[in-house]
Short mmCIF file of C-alpha atoms in Angstrom, two decimals:
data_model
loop_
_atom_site.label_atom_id
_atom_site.label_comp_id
_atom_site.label_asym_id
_atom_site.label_seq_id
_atom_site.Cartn_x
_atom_site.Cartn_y
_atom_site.Cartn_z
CA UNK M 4 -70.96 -10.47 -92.52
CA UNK M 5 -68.92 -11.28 -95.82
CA UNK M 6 -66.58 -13.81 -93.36
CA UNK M 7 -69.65 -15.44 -92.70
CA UNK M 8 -71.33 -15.42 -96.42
CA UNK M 9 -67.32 -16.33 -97.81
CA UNK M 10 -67.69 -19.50 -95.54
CA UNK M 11 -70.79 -20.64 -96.70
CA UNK M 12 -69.57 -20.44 -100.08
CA UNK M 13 -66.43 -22.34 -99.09
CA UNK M 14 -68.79 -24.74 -97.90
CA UNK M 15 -70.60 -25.30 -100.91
CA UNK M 16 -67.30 -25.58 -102.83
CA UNK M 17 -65.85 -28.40 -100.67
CA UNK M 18 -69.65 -29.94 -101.16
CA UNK M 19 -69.27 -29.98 -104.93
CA UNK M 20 -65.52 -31.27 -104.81
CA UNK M 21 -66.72 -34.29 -102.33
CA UNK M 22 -68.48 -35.54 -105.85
CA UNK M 23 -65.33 -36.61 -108.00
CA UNK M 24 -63.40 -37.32 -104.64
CA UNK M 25 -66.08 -40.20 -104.05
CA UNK M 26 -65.98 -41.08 -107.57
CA UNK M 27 -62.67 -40.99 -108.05
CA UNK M 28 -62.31 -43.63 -105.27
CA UNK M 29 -64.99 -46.16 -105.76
CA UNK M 30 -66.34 -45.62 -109.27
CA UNK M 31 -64.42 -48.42 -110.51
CA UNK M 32 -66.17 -50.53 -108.25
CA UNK M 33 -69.30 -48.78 -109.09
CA UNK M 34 -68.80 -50.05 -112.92
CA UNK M 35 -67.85 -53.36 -112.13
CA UNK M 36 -70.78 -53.99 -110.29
CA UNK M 37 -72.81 -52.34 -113.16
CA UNK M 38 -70.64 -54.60 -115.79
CA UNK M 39 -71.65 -57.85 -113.00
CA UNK M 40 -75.64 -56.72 -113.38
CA UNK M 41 -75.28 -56.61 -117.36
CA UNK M 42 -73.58 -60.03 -117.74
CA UNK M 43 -76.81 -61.26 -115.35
CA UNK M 44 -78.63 -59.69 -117.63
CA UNK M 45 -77.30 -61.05 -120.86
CA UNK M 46 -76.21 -57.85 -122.16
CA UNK M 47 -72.46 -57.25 -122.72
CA UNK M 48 -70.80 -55.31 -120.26
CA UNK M 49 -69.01 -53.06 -122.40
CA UNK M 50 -72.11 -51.77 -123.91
CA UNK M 51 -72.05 -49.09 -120.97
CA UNK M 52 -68.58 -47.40 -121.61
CA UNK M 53 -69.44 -47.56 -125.42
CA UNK M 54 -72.20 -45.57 -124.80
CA UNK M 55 -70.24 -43.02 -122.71
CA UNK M 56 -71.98 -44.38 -119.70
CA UNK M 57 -69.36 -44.43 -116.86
CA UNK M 58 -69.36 -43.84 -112.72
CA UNK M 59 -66.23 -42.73 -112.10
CA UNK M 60 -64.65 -39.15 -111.90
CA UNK M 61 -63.90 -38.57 -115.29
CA UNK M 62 -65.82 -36.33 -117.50
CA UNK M 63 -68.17 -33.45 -116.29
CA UNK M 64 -68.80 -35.24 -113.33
CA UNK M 65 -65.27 -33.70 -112.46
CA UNK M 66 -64.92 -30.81 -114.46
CA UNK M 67 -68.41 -29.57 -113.47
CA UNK M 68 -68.58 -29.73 -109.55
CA UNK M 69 -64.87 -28.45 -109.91
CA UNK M 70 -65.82 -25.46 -111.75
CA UNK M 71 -68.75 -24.59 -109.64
CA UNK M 72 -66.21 -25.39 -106.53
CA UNK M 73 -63.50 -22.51 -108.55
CA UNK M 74 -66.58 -20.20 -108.73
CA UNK M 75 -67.80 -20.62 -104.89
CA UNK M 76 -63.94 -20.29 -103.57
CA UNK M 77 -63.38 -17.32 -106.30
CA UNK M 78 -67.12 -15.58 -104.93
CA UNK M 79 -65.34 -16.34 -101.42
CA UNK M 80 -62.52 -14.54 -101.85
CA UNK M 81 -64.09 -11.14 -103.42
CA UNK M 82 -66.06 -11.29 -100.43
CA UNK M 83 -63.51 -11.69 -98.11
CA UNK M 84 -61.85 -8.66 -99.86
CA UNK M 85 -64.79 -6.97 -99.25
CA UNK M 86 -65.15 -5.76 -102.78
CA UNK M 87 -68.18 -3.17 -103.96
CA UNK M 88 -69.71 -5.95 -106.31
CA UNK M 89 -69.33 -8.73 -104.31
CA UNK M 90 -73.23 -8.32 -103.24
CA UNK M 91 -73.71 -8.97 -107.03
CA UNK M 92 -71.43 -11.70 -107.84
CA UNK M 93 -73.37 -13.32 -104.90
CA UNK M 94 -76.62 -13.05 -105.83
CA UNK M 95 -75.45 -14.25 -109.27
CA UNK M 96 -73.36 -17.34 -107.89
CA UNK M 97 -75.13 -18.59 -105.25
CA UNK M 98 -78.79 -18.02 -107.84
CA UNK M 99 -76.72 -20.10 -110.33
CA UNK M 100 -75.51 -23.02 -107.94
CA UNK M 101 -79.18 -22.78 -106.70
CA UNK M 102 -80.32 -23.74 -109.92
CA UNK M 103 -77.67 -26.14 -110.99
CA UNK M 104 -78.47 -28.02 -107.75
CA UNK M 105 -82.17 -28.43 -108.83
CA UNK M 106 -80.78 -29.65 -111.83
CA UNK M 107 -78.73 -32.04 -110.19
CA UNK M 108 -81.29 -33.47 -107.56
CA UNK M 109 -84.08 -33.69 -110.57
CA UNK M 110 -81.37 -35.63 -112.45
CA UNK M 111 -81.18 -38.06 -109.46
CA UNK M 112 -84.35 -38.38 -108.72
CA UNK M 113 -85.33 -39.14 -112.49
CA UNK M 114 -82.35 -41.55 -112.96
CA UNK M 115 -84.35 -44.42 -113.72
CA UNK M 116 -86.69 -43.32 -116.73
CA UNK M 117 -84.18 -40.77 -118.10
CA UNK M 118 -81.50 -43.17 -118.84
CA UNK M 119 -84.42 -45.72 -119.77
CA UNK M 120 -84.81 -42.94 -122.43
CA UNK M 121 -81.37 -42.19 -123.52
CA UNK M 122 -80.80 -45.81 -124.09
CA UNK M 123 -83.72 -46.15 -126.05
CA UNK M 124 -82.63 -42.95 -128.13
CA UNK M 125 -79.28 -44.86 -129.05
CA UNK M 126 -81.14 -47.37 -131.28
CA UNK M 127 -79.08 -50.32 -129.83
CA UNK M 128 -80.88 -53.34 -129.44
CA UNK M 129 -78.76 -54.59 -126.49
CA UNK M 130 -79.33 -51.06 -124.62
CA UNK M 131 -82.65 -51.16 -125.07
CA UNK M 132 -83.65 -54.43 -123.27
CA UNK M 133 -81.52 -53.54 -120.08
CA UNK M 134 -83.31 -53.28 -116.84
CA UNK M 135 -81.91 -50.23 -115.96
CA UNK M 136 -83.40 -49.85 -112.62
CA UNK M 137 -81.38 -52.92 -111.52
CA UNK M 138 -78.57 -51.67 -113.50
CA UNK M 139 -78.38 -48.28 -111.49
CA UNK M 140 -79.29 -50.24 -108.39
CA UNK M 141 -76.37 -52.78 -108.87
CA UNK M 142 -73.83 -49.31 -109.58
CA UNK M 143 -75.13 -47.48 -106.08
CA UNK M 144 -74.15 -50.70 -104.36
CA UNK M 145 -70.83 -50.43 -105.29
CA UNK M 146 -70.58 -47.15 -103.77
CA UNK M 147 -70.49 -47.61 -99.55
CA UNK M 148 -73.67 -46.85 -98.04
CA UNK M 149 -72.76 -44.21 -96.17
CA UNK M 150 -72.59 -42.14 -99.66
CA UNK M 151 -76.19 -41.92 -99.72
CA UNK M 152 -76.09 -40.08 -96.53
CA UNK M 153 -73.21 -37.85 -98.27
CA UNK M 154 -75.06 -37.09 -101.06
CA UNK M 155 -78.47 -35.93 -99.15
CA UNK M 156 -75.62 -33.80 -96.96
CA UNK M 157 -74.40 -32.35 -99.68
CA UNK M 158 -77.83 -31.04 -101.10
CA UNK M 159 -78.77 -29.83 -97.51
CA UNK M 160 -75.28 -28.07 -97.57
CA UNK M 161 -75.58 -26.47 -101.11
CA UNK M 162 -79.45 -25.81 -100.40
CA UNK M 163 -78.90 -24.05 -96.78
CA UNK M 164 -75.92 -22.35 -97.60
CA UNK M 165 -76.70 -20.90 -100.65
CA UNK M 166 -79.79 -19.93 -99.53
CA UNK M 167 -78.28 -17.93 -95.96
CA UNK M 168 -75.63 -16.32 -98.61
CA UNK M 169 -78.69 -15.05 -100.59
CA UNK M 170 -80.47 -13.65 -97.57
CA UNK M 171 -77.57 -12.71 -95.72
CA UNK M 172 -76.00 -10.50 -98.63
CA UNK M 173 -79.62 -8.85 -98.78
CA UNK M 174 -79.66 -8.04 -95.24
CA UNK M 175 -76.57 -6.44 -95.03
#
């Protein structure tokens, strides 16, 4: 049983790692359509990266999924050793990525009025009159569709498979 609870938390790693891997490759294009929506707008493009808003795979959105992806292959392998506490470090682990995934989904599905917010928190004039929701629409476009489908994958993935770690660990 710890084969089968190691691979589902080498699945959920190589979930987590597709996020920089599909930012690293079409963020760029991501911004520039963001930049494209701005000028349409009348605001000035770099407004975004002056704010420290940015859709590639720098920042946390690599060094977080990464880490998580460390912990899930590092849970992985104390399971595959069939170490005493890796019943523990699973329950911990998979609780955590449980929670971070919430976390994550919440934060996409509230994209729209919590950047409307953050913006507005800046006290910059040119910020605060951007339509955001065309803004974040004009960014998604310049990621290929079939991300979307990734992304909903990738919560089923870390959902499921956290989840069957959970109950699996119990049951054994």
């Amino acid at each position: 049983m710890n084969a089968l609870v190691a691979t589902l938390q080498l699945l959920v790693a190589a979930a987590f790692l597709s996020i920089p891997v599909v930012r690293a490759r079409y963020g760029a294009t991501a911004m520039g359509a963001a930049e494209a929506e701005l000028r349409r707008q009348g605001v000035r493009p770099s407004v975004l990266t002056e704010n420290g808003m940015r859709f590639d795979a720098g920042g946390h959105e690599t060094w977080a999924p990464v880490s998580f992806a460390a912990m899930m292959a590092a849970a992985a392998g104390v399971n595959l050793g069939d170490l005493s506490w890796a019943p523990v470090l699973t329950y911990v682990l998979q609780s955590l990525i449980l929670l971070v995934n919430c976390v994550i989904l919440y934060s996409n599905l509230t994209a729209v009025p919590s950047v409307t917010a953050a913006f507005a928190r800046k006290g910059d004039e040119e910020l605060a009159r951007v339509d955001v929701a065309a803004l974040l629409e004009a960014a998604e476009d310049g990621f290929p569709a079939w991300v979307w489908v990734l992304q909903n994958a990738r919560h089923v993935v870390v959902f499921g498979a956290s989840i069957a770690a959970i109950v699996i660990t119990a049951l054994v």
